[in-house]
Short mmCIF file of C-alpha atoms and ligand atoms in Angstrom, two decimals:
data_model
loop_
_atom_site.label_atom_id
_atom_site.label_comp_id
_atom_site.label_asym_id
_atom_site.label_seq_id
_atom_site.Cartn_x
_atom_site.Cartn_y
_atom_site.Cartn_z
CA UNK A 1196 -41.71 -19.26 152.26
CA UNK A 1197 -44.86 -18.73 154.78
CA UNK A 1198 -43.97 -15.66 156.80
CA UNK A 1199 -45.62 -14.88 160.04
CA UNK A 1200 -46.29 -11.85 162.12
CA UNK A 1201 -46.58 -12.35 165.78
CA UNK A 1202 -47.80 -9.73 168.11
CA UNK A 1203 -47.49 -9.76 171.85
CA UNK A 1204 -50.27 -11.84 173.71
CA UNK A 1205 -52.26 -10.24 176.57
CA UNK A 1206 -52.86 -13.63 178.39
CA UNK A 1207 -53.58 -17.25 177.29
CA UNK A 1208 -56.49 -19.31 179.15
CA UNK A 1209 -58.19 -22.51 178.17
CA UNK A 1210 -57.87 -26.26 177.99
CA UNK A 1211 -56.17 -28.05 175.23
CA UNK A 1212 -55.38 -31.64 174.32
CA UNK A 1213 -52.46 -31.94 172.10
CA UNK A 1214 -51.55 -34.29 169.28
CA UNK A 1215 -49.77 -37.53 169.99
CA UNK A 1216 -46.30 -38.00 171.12
CA UNK A 1217 -43.94 -38.03 167.95
CA UNK A 1218 -41.31 -40.52 169.49
CA UNK A 1219 -44.15 -42.93 170.70
CA UNK A 1220 -46.02 -42.69 167.49
CA UNK A 1221 -42.79 -43.75 165.29
CA UNK A 1222 -42.53 -46.69 167.42
CA UNK A 1223 -46.19 -47.86 167.27
CA UNK A 1224 -46.04 -47.73 163.61
CA UNK A 1225 -43.03 -49.51 163.38
CA UNK A 1226 -43.61 -52.23 165.77
CA UNK A 1227 -47.21 -52.60 164.50
CA UNK A 1228 -45.76 -53.01 161.28
CA UNK A 1229 -43.54 -56.01 161.95
CA UNK A 1230 -45.67 -57.62 164.71
CA UNK A 1231 -48.06 -60.53 163.92
CA UNK A 1232 -51.58 -59.41 163.72
CA UNK A 1233 -53.17 -56.16 164.09
CA UNK A 1234 -52.24 -52.89 165.97
CA UNK A 1235 -54.75 -50.33 166.75
CA UNK A 1236 -52.95 -47.19 167.73
CA UNK A 1237 -55.24 -44.15 169.00
CA UNK A 1238 -53.79 -40.60 168.85
CA UNK A 1239 -50.69 -41.56 166.39
CA UNK A 1240 -49.37 -37.88 165.39
CA UNK A 1241 -50.42 -36.77 161.83
CA UNK A 1242 -47.31 -34.90 160.96
CA UNK A 1243 -44.84 -35.22 158.16
CA UNK A 1244 -42.22 -37.05 160.11
CA UNK A 1245 -44.74 -39.93 161.06
CA UNK A 1246 -46.29 -39.90 157.80
CA UNK A 1247 -42.89 -40.71 156.32
CA UNK A 1248 -42.60 -43.67 158.52
CA UNK A 1249 -46.18 -44.93 157.49
CA UNK A 1250 -45.13 -44.43 153.91
CA UNK A 1251 -41.96 -46.35 154.41
CA UNK A 1252 -43.87 -49.40 155.55
CA UNK A 1253 -46.43 -49.18 152.78
CA UNK A 1254 -43.51 -49.21 150.35
CA UNK A 1255 -42.70 -52.63 151.92
CA UNK A 1256 -45.98 -54.13 151.58
CA UNK A 1257 -47.54 -53.27 154.91
CA UNK A 1258 -51.15 -52.36 155.04
CA UNK A 1259 -51.69 -49.16 157.25
CA UNK A 1260 -55.06 -47.45 157.52
CA UNK A 1261 -56.14 -44.44 159.14
CA UNK A 1262 -59.45 -45.03 160.74
CA UNK A 1263 -60.91 -42.13 162.53
CA UNK A 1264 -58.46 -41.36 165.36
CA UNK A 1265 -56.88 -44.59 165.03
CA UNK A 1266 -53.94 -45.86 163.00
CA UNK A 1267 -54.39 -49.42 162.08
CA UNK A 1268 -51.17 -51.70 161.19
CA UNK A 1269 -51.97 -54.85 159.68
CA UNK A 1270 -48.47 -56.33 160.82
CA UNK A 1271 -46.45 -58.37 158.36
CA UNK A 1272 -44.52 -60.21 160.98
CA UNK A 1273 -40.84 -60.15 161.77
CA UNK A 1274 -39.86 -61.32 158.44
CA UNK A 1275 -42.71 -60.35 156.18
CA UNK A 1276 -41.63 -57.04 154.78
CA UNK A 1277 -41.21 -56.95 150.96
CA UNK A 1278 -38.46 -55.47 148.96
CA UNK A 1279 -39.41 -51.80 148.02
CA UNK A 1280 -39.62 -50.75 144.56
CA UNK A 1281 -37.13 -48.08 144.67
CA UNK A 1282 -35.14 -46.30 147.65
CA UNK A 1283 -37.31 -45.26 150.55
CA UNK A 1284 -37.53 -41.51 150.93
CA UNK A 1285 -37.91 -40.28 154.61
CA UNK A 1286 -37.99 -36.55 154.22
CA UNK A 1287 -36.61 -34.74 157.21
CA UNK A 1288 -37.13 -37.37 159.78
CA UNK A 1289 -34.19 -38.62 161.54
CA UNK A 1290 -36.01 -40.88 163.75
CA UNK A 1291 -37.49 -42.70 160.94
CA UNK A 1292 -34.04 -43.25 159.09
CA UNK A 1293 -32.16 -44.19 162.09
CA UNK A 1294 -34.67 -46.70 163.68
CA UNK A 1295 -35.75 -47.86 160.15
CA UNK A 1296 -32.07 -48.70 159.44
CA UNK A 1297 -31.95 -51.04 162.34
CA UNK A 1298 -35.31 -53.05 160.87
CA UNK A 1299 -33.71 -53.04 157.45
CA UNK A 1300 -30.45 -54.36 158.53
CA UNK A 1301 -32.22 -57.52 159.54
CA UNK A 1302 -34.00 -58.04 156.27
CA UNK A 1303 -32.96 -60.40 153.23
CA UNK A 1304 -33.18 -57.80 150.72
CA UNK A 1305 -30.84 -54.64 150.23
CA UNK A 1306 -32.48 -51.12 150.54
CA UNK A 1307 -31.75 -47.56 150.23
CA UNK A 1308 -32.87 -44.76 152.74
CA UNK A 1309 -32.73 -41.24 151.56
CA UNK A 1310 -33.61 -38.07 153.01
CA UNK A 1311 -34.08 -34.30 152.21
CA UNK A 1312 -31.07 -31.66 152.06
CA UNK A 1313 -31.43 -31.16 155.85
CA UNK A 1314 -31.46 -34.69 156.79
CA UNK A 1315 -28.51 -35.39 154.49
CA UNK A 1316 -26.35 -33.40 156.69
CA UNK A 1317 -27.08 -35.21 159.74
CA UNK A 1318 -24.60 -37.78 161.23
CA UNK A 1319 -25.42 -41.56 160.47
CA UNK A 1320 -21.95 -42.87 161.53
CA UNK A 1321 -23.43 -43.43 165.03
CA UNK A 1322 -25.58 -46.13 163.76
CA UNK A 1323 -23.50 -47.32 160.86
CA UNK A 1324 -20.95 -48.48 163.58
CA UNK A 1325 -22.84 -50.50 165.66
CA UNK A 1326 -25.15 -52.06 162.96
CA UNK A 1327 -21.92 -52.96 161.05
CA UNK A 1328 -20.68 -54.56 164.31
CA UNK A 1329 -23.94 -56.71 164.05
CA UNK A 1330 -23.02 -57.82 160.48
CA UNK A 1331 -24.92 -55.27 158.49
CA UNK A 1332 -22.86 -53.71 155.52
CA UNK A 1333 -24.05 -50.01 155.29
CA UNK A 1334 -22.56 -47.82 152.72
CA UNK A 1335 -23.10 -44.01 152.91
CA UNK A 1336 -22.20 -40.60 151.52
CA UNK A 1337 -18.53 -39.83 152.70
CA UNK A 1338 -18.28 -38.87 156.23
CA UNK A 1339 -21.32 -41.06 157.29
CA UNK A 1340 -24.16 -39.09 155.75
CA UNK A 1341 -27.27 -40.03 153.86
CA UNK A 1342 -28.32 -41.67 151.68
CA UNK A 1343 -27.60 -45.10 153.27
CA UNK A 1344 -27.40 -48.48 151.34
CA UNK A 1345 -28.08 -51.41 153.59
CA UNK A 1346 -26.94 -54.66 152.49
CA UNK A 1347 -28.59 -56.90 155.07
CA UNK A 1348 -26.91 -60.17 156.10
CA UNK A 1349 -27.07 -62.57 159.08
CA UNK A 1350 -27.08 -60.41 162.24
CA UNK A 1351 -25.26 -61.26 165.43
CA UNK A 1352 -26.18 -59.70 168.68
CA UNK A 1353 -23.75 -57.29 170.30
CA UNK A 1354 -22.81 -56.08 173.75
CA UNK A 1355 -22.51 -52.10 173.07
CA UNK A 1356 -21.44 -49.24 175.13
CA UNK A 1357 -23.08 -46.09 173.86
CA UNK A 1358 -20.62 -43.19 172.74
CA UNK A 1359 -23.37 -40.39 172.63
CA UNK A 1360 -26.66 -40.38 174.66
CA UNK A 1361 -29.14 -41.06 171.91
CA UNK A 1362 -32.18 -42.81 172.10
CA UNK A 1363 -32.31 -43.12 168.20
CA UNK A 1364 -28.98 -45.06 167.99
CA UNK A 1365 -30.21 -47.31 171.09
CA UNK A 1366 -33.21 -48.02 169.30
CA UNK A 1367 -31.46 -48.83 165.94
CA UNK A 1368 -29.41 -51.41 167.76
CA UNK A 1369 -32.49 -52.90 169.60
CA UNK A 1370 -34.71 -53.07 166.33
CA UNK A 1371 -31.68 -54.98 164.70
CA UNK A 1372 -31.62 -57.06 167.95
CA UNK A 1373 -34.95 -58.33 167.08
CA UNK A 1374 -33.25 -60.10 164.00
CA UNK A 1375 -30.71 -61.97 166.10
CA UNK A 1376 -31.21 -65.13 168.10
CA UNK A 1377 -28.95 -64.13 171.16
CA UNK A 1378 -29.00 -61.14 173.66
CA UNK A 1379 -28.19 -57.78 172.66
CA UNK A 1380 -27.12 -55.46 175.14
CA UNK A 1381 -26.80 -51.65 175.12
CA UNK A 1382 -25.33 -49.96 177.82
CA UNK A 1383 -25.77 -46.14 178.31
CA UNK A 1384 -23.86 -43.53 180.38
CA UNK A 1385 -27.06 -41.40 180.97
CA UNK A 1386 -30.42 -42.96 180.35
CA UNK A 1387 -32.31 -41.84 177.00
CA UNK A 1388 -35.89 -42.00 176.25
CA UNK A 1389 -36.98 -45.41 176.63
CA UNK A 1390 -40.08 -45.66 174.60
CA UNK A 1391 -38.54 -48.43 172.30
CA UNK A 1392 -38.01 -50.63 175.47
CA UNK A 1393 -41.41 -49.92 176.87
CA UNK A 1394 -43.21 -50.58 173.54
CA UNK A 1395 -41.25 -53.72 172.56
CA UNK A 1396 -42.11 -55.16 175.93
CA UNK A 1397 -45.85 -54.09 175.40
CA UNK A 1398 -45.60 -56.06 172.05
CA UNK A 1399 -44.30 -59.20 173.74
CA UNK A 1400 -40.35 -58.78 173.21
CA UNK A 1401 -38.17 -60.51 175.82
CA UNK A 1402 -36.58 -57.47 176.79
CA UNK A 1403 -35.05 -56.24 180.35
CA UNK A 1404 -34.16 -52.50 181.11
CA UNK A 1405 -33.58 -51.68 184.58
CA UNK A 1406 -31.08 -48.85 185.04
CA UNK A 1407 -28.61 -48.12 182.19
CA UNK A 1408 -28.45 -51.44 180.58
CA UNK A 1409 -30.82 -52.82 178.16
CA UNK A 1410 -31.09 -56.54 177.26
CA UNK A 1411 -33.06 -57.91 174.47
CA UNK A 1412 -33.34 -61.47 173.41
CA UNK A 1413 -34.00 -61.53 169.75
CA UNK A 1414 -35.71 -64.03 167.34
CA UNK A 1415 -38.84 -63.89 169.10
CA UNK A 1416 -42.29 -62.71 167.43
CA UNK A 1417 -44.21 -59.62 168.49
CA UNK A 1418 -47.85 -59.40 168.71
CA UNK A 1419 -49.97 -56.74 167.63
CA UNK A 1420 -51.66 -54.49 170.35
CA UNK A 1421 -54.18 -51.84 171.05
CA UNK A 1422 -52.50 -48.87 172.61
CA UNK A 1423 -53.07 -45.23 172.92
CA UNK A 1424 -50.57 -42.55 172.23
CA UNK A 1425 -50.61 -39.65 174.98
CA UNK A 1426 -49.86 -36.10 173.91
CA UNK A 1427 -46.30 -34.89 173.06
CA UNK A 1428 -44.62 -33.25 176.12
CA UNK A 1429 -42.29 -31.74 173.70
CA UNK A 1430 -45.22 -29.75 171.93
CA UNK A 1431 -46.56 -29.08 175.52
CA UNK A 1432 -43.29 -27.33 176.46
CA UNK A 1433 -44.09 -24.43 174.32
CA UNK A 1434 -47.54 -23.95 175.90
CA UNK A 1435 -46.12 -24.32 179.30
CA UNK A 1436 -43.55 -21.73 178.90
CA UNK A 1437 -45.90 -19.27 177.10
CA UNK A 1438 -48.21 -19.59 179.89
CA UNK A 1439 -45.46 -18.90 182.51
CA UNK A 1440 -44.27 -16.02 180.66
CA UNK A 1441 -47.47 -14.18 179.63
CA UNK A 1442 -48.96 -12.47 182.80
CA UNK A 1443 -52.21 -13.51 183.81
CA UNK A 1444 -52.45 -16.58 181.99
CA UNK A 1445 -54.02 -20.02 183.11
CA UNK A 1446 -53.79 -23.06 181.07
CA UNK A 1447 -54.45 -26.76 181.32
CA UNK A 1448 -53.19 -29.40 178.96
CA UNK A 1449 -54.78 -32.81 178.83
CA UNK A 1450 -53.15 -36.25 178.68
CA UNK A 1451 -49.60 -35.25 178.19
CA UNK A 1452 -46.85 -38.04 178.20
CA UNK A 1453 -44.75 -37.75 181.45
CA UNK A 1454 -42.34 -40.80 180.73
CA UNK A 1455 -39.62 -39.81 183.39
CA UNK A 1456 -36.78 -40.39 180.67
CA UNK A 1457 -38.57 -37.38 178.80
CA UNK A 1458 -40.06 -34.99 181.41
CA UNK A 1459 -36.99 -33.17 182.56
CA UNK A 1460 -38.52 -30.04 181.56
CA UNK A 1461 -40.85 -30.34 184.54
CA UNK A 1462 -37.96 -30.39 187.01
CA UNK A 1463 -36.31 -27.35 185.04
CA UNK A 1464 -39.74 -25.45 185.41
CA UNK A 1465 -40.20 -26.12 188.91
CA UNK A 1466 -36.43 -25.08 189.77
CA UNK A 1467 -37.04 -21.94 187.81
CA UNK A 1468 -40.20 -21.24 189.97
CA UNK A 1469 -42.83 -22.03 187.38
CA UNK A 1470 -46.55 -22.49 188.69
CA UNK A 1471 -46.95 -26.16 187.16
CA UNK A 1472 -49.36 -28.75 188.65
CA UNK A 1473 -49.26 -32.38 187.44
CA UNK A 1474 -52.78 -33.87 188.11
CA UNK A 1475 -54.77 -36.87 187.12
CA UNK A 1476 -51.68 -39.28 186.74
CA UNK A 1477 -52.30 -42.47 185.08
CA UNK A 1478 -49.91 -45.18 184.72
CA UNK A 1479 -50.31 -46.91 181.33
CA UNK A 1480 -47.55 -48.61 179.39
CA UNK A 1481 -46.62 -44.90 178.81
CA UNK A 1482 -47.63 -42.61 181.79
CA UNK A 1483 -49.69 -39.48 181.20
CA UNK A 1484 -51.21 -36.58 183.16
CA UNK A 1485 -52.93 -33.36 182.98
CA UNK A 1486 -51.04 -30.27 183.48
CA UNK A 1487 -51.90 -26.99 184.77
CA UNK A 1488 -49.85 -23.87 184.26
CA UNK A 1489 -50.31 -20.22 185.31
CA UNK A 1490 -47.97 -17.39 185.08
CA UNK A 1491 -45.14 -16.94 187.22
CA UNK A 1492 -41.98 -14.76 187.97
CA UNK A 1493 -39.29 -17.14 187.19
CA UNK A 1494 -35.30 -17.17 187.98
CA UNK A 1495 -32.23 -18.77 186.32
CA UNK A 1496 -31.01 -22.37 187.10
CA UNK A 1497 -28.20 -24.77 186.11
CA UNK A 1498 -28.90 -27.28 183.65
CA UNK A 1499 -26.23 -30.27 184.07
CA UNK A 1500 -25.00 -32.54 181.14
CA UNK A 1501 -26.71 -35.46 182.75
CA UNK A 1502 -30.03 -33.89 182.43
CA UNK A 1503 -29.86 -33.00 178.64
CA UNK A 1504 -31.13 -36.20 177.40
CA UNK A 1505 -34.26 -35.77 179.21
CA UNK A 1506 -34.96 -32.39 177.84
CA UNK A 1507 -33.02 -32.12 174.54
CA UNK A 1508 -35.85 -31.23 172.46
CA UNK A 1509 -37.38 -28.73 174.98
CA UNK A 1510 -33.90 -26.78 175.18
CA UNK A 1511 -34.93 -24.05 172.55
CA UNK A 1512 -37.92 -23.03 174.66
CA UNK A 1513 -36.18 -23.46 177.77
CA UNK A 1514 -33.57 -20.89 176.52
CA UNK A 1515 -36.39 -18.40 176.06
CA UNK A 1516 -37.70 -18.97 179.48
CA UNK A 1517 -34.18 -18.26 180.69
CA UNK A 1518 -33.89 -15.17 178.82
CA UNK A 1519 -36.84 -13.65 180.61
CA UNK A 1520 -36.14 -15.21 184.19
CA UNK A 1521 -33.98 -13.20 186.89
CA UNK A 1522 -30.35 -14.04 187.07
CA UNK A 1523 -28.31 -16.47 185.05
CA UNK A 1524 -29.04 -19.74 183.55
CA UNK A 1525 -26.10 -21.99 182.76
CA UNK A 1526 -26.70 -25.07 180.48
CA UNK A 1527 -23.74 -27.62 180.27
CA UNK A 1528 -23.13 -30.26 177.44
CA UNK A 1529 -25.73 -29.51 175.04
CA UNK A 1530 -23.65 -29.82 171.99
CA UNK A 1531 -25.98 -32.64 170.53
CA UNK A 1532 -28.33 -29.61 169.71
CA UNK A 1533 -25.68 -28.66 166.76
CA UNK A 1534 -26.91 -31.91 165.07
CA UNK A 1535 -30.55 -31.56 165.18
CA UNK A 1536 -32.67 -30.20 162.15
CA UNK A 1537 -30.46 -27.12 162.28
CA UNK A 1538 -27.80 -26.05 164.69
CA UNK A 1539 -30.09 -25.12 167.50
CA UNK A 1540 -27.52 -23.50 169.57
CA UNK A 1541 -26.82 -21.12 166.78
CA UNK A 1542 -30.37 -20.72 165.73
CA UNK A 1543 -31.57 -19.69 169.10
CA UNK A 1544 -28.56 -17.55 169.91
CA UNK A 1545 -29.09 -15.54 166.56
CA UNK A 1546 -32.76 -15.16 167.14
CA UNK A 1547 -32.76 -14.36 170.82
CA UNK A 1548 -29.85 -11.94 170.68
CA UNK A 1549 -31.62 -10.00 168.05
CA UNK A 1550 -34.51 -9.73 170.55
CA UNK A 1551 -32.01 -8.00 173.02
CA UNK A 1552 -31.04 -11.29 175.10
CA UNK A 1553 -27.72 -11.90 176.28
CA UNK A 1554 -26.19 -15.48 175.41
CA UNK A 1555 -22.71 -16.56 175.42
CA UNK A 1556 -21.61 -20.12 174.16
CA UNK A 1557 -18.74 -22.10 174.72
CA UNK A 1558 -18.55 -25.14 172.79
CA UNK A 1559 -21.81 -27.03 173.87
CA UNK A 1560 -22.36 -24.99 176.96
CA UNK A 1561 -24.47 -21.85 177.21
CA UNK A 1562 -24.90 -18.91 179.73
CA UNK A 1563 -27.93 -16.92 179.47
CA UNK A 1564 -28.28 -13.73 181.49
CA UNK A 1565 -32.03 -13.23 182.06
CA UNK A 1566 -33.45 -9.57 181.32
CA UNK A 1567 -37.11 -8.18 182.18
CA UNK A 1568 -38.25 -7.87 178.52
CA UNK A 1569 -37.46 -8.90 174.97
CA UNK A 1570 -37.88 -6.57 171.95
CA UNK A 1571 -39.94 -7.72 169.12
CA UNK A 1572 -37.71 -8.38 165.89
CA UNK A 1573 -37.33 -10.02 162.45
CA UNK A 1574 -36.88 -13.71 163.40
CA UNK A 1575 -35.59 -16.70 161.36
CA UNK A 1576 -36.97 -20.29 161.73
CA UNK A 1577 -33.75 -21.87 159.92
CA UNK A 1578 -36.36 -24.30 158.67
CA UNK A 1579 -36.49 -26.04 162.05
CA UNK A 1580 -39.91 -26.73 163.77
CA UNK A 1581 -38.56 -26.25 167.40
CA UNK A 1582 -36.54 -22.98 166.65
CA UNK A 1583 -39.75 -21.77 165.01
CA UNK A 1584 -42.10 -22.64 167.65
CA UNK A 1585 -39.74 -21.50 170.62
CA UNK A 1586 -39.35 -18.11 168.80
CA UNK A 1587 -43.20 -17.81 168.35
CA UNK A 1588 -43.25 -18.05 172.30
CA UNK A 1589 -40.59 -15.56 172.77
CA UNK A 1590 -42.48 -13.16 170.29
CA UNK A 1591 -45.67 -13.57 172.16
CA UNK A 1592 -44.01 -12.54 175.33
CA UNK A 1593 -42.08 -9.67 173.83
CA UNK A 1594 -42.66 -5.84 173.64
CA UNK A 1595 -43.68 -5.06 169.96
CA UNK A 1596 -44.40 -7.14 166.93
CA UNK A 1597 -41.97 -9.79 165.43
CA UNK A 1598 -42.15 -11.52 162.27
CA UNK A 1599 -40.86 -14.99 161.67
CA UNK A 1600 -39.61 -15.51 158.06
CA UNK A 1601 -40.62 -19.29 157.40
CA UNK A 1602 -43.32 -21.20 159.50
CA UNK A 1603 -44.30 -24.06 157.36
CA UNK A 1604 -41.50 -26.12 159.07
CA UNK A 1605 -44.04 -26.65 162.04
CA UNK A 1606 -45.85 -29.36 160.02
CA UNK A 1607 -42.96 -31.30 160.68
CA UNK A 1608 -44.14 -32.26 164.36
CA UNK A 1609 -47.17 -30.06 165.19
CA UNK A 1610 -49.19 -28.89 161.94
CA UNK A 1611 -51.87 -27.20 164.28
CA UNK A 1612 -49.32 -25.44 166.63
CA UNK A 1613 -50.52 -21.87 165.61
CA UNK A 1614 -54.46 -22.62 165.47
CA UNK A 1615 -53.91 -24.19 168.95
CA UNK A 1616 -52.09 -21.13 170.25
CA UNK A 1617 -54.57 -18.90 168.68
CA UNK A 1618 -57.37 -20.76 170.71
CA UNK A 1619 -55.85 -19.73 174.02
CA UNK A 1620 -55.55 -16.07 173.35
C1 S3P B 1792 -35.85 -39.20 169.43
C2 S3P B 1792 -34.67 -38.87 169.98
C3 S3P B 1792 -34.03 -37.72 170.12
C4 S3P B 1792 -34.75 -36.68 169.78
C5 S3P B 1792 -35.50 -36.74 168.64
C6 S3P B 1792 -36.29 -37.92 168.79
C7 S3P B 1792 -36.18 -40.41 169.30
O1 S3P B 1792 -32.92 -37.81 169.32
O2 S3P B 1792 -33.95 -35.27 169.66
O3 S3P B 1792 -36.38 -35.62 168.36
O4 S3P B 1792 -37.68 -40.65 169.09
O5 S3P B 1792 -35.89 -41.38 169.72
P1 S3P B 1792 -31.52 -38.56 169.73
O6 S3P B 1792 -31.82 -39.80 170.12
O7 S3P B 1792 -30.49 -38.59 168.48
O8 S3P B 1792 -30.95 -37.60 170.88
#
C-alpha cells in the first residue's frame, strides 16, 4: 500500500508530452502480432495493462521487442499464433481479456484467459454471447465472469446489434470476424471509440465503418505497419481539469489524441466555460493536436446518455470539475461506470462527499451541486487508477491537505502520473 499526501497546488505551468494512448497501444500490439511482417509502433504506452497484452502474445510465440521509443512486433500472421504453455494471465486488463478473446476464438487451439481478483468481477457475458453466436465455445465462471476457457472452432460471420455501448465488445467481434470468410457486421446505437476500425483499415483489412454500422470482410491477411501512437486524452483529462481549477495555471499538452469518438471531454470543458485551445491539428490515421489550457471559472452542464461513450473514462475527473463549478451538473445514463475497475460512481461519490461535495445518485445518473471549495480529506483509491488520479486533482484544488490510501494503482495506465504533475508545480 503506497499512501500519498497531497497538498493544494499554487498553480500549474509548463509544457508536457504524455505517454501513448492505452486503447490505441493495445490495438497496435494485437494487430502487429497477427499481421504478416514487422510492425514498428512508436510511443506504445509502457504500463501494466499494455505489458499484459505484450506478455500474452509472447506466450503464443510472437517476438516483440522494445527498442528505444519503439515497440516492434514480428507478426506471426493471422494463423501463426502458437498454443500457450498454460493459461494466459492478463492482470487487471479488461481490454486485453475482451479483445484477445476475439482473437483466441479464431485459433485452432484451446486457451484459458485469467485475470486478477478485480478483473474476475467484471462482466464477460457481453463478449461470450456474440462470440458464441459466431461459433466459439466459451466457458466462464458462473454468471459470466473470468476465467474464460475458449474452445475455438470454425467461426462464421454474424450481423450483431450491440446491447451495451462498448468498444471492447465491438472489437472482440471484429477480431473474431478476421477469422471468418464472410462479412461480420456490428450495429451500434451510439458510436463507441473506433480505434479498432481505424487500425484494422491501416493494416489492410477490408472494413467499412461509416455511421453506426461496421462491416468487416474476414479471411484477408493483414500487413505490418509503421505507426505512431499519440498521447492519451484520458490521461490528458486530469491535467486539463487541474489547470482549469487551479488559479493562475497555464499548461500545454503536446500531441494528444483527438479522435472524435474519444474527445467528448473537450466539448464538456467548453460548455462548462474552460479555457481550452486545440492547436496544431494533425490528420494522421489517428488525429492528434496540442492542447493549451489556462484556469477559468466554470459552470455546471448537462451530460446526456448519448455522450457517455465518448467520455466514459474521463467522467471521474469531470465529476471533480463539476463539484467545483457554479450551479448544477447532471450526468445521465452513466451506469457503465459501475463495472469498471471499481464502481466509479460509488468511489467518486464517497471521496467527493468526504471533501464536502454534494452528489446525489439515482441508478446510473448523478446530480452534482457545485460549490466554491472542497476540503482536504482522507481519500481512497479503491485500487482504481482513474479514481486515484481524479482524486489527486481534487486534492490539488482543495483547501488543506489530503491523503490517498493507495496510489500504486496508477501504474495500470500512467506510471509517471505523479512525476508529470510534480513537474508542472
Ligand atoms: C476501451 C473501451 C472502454 C474503456 C476502456 C478501454 C477500449 O470500455 O472504458 O478503458 O480500449 O476499447 P468499454 O468498451 O467496455 O466501454
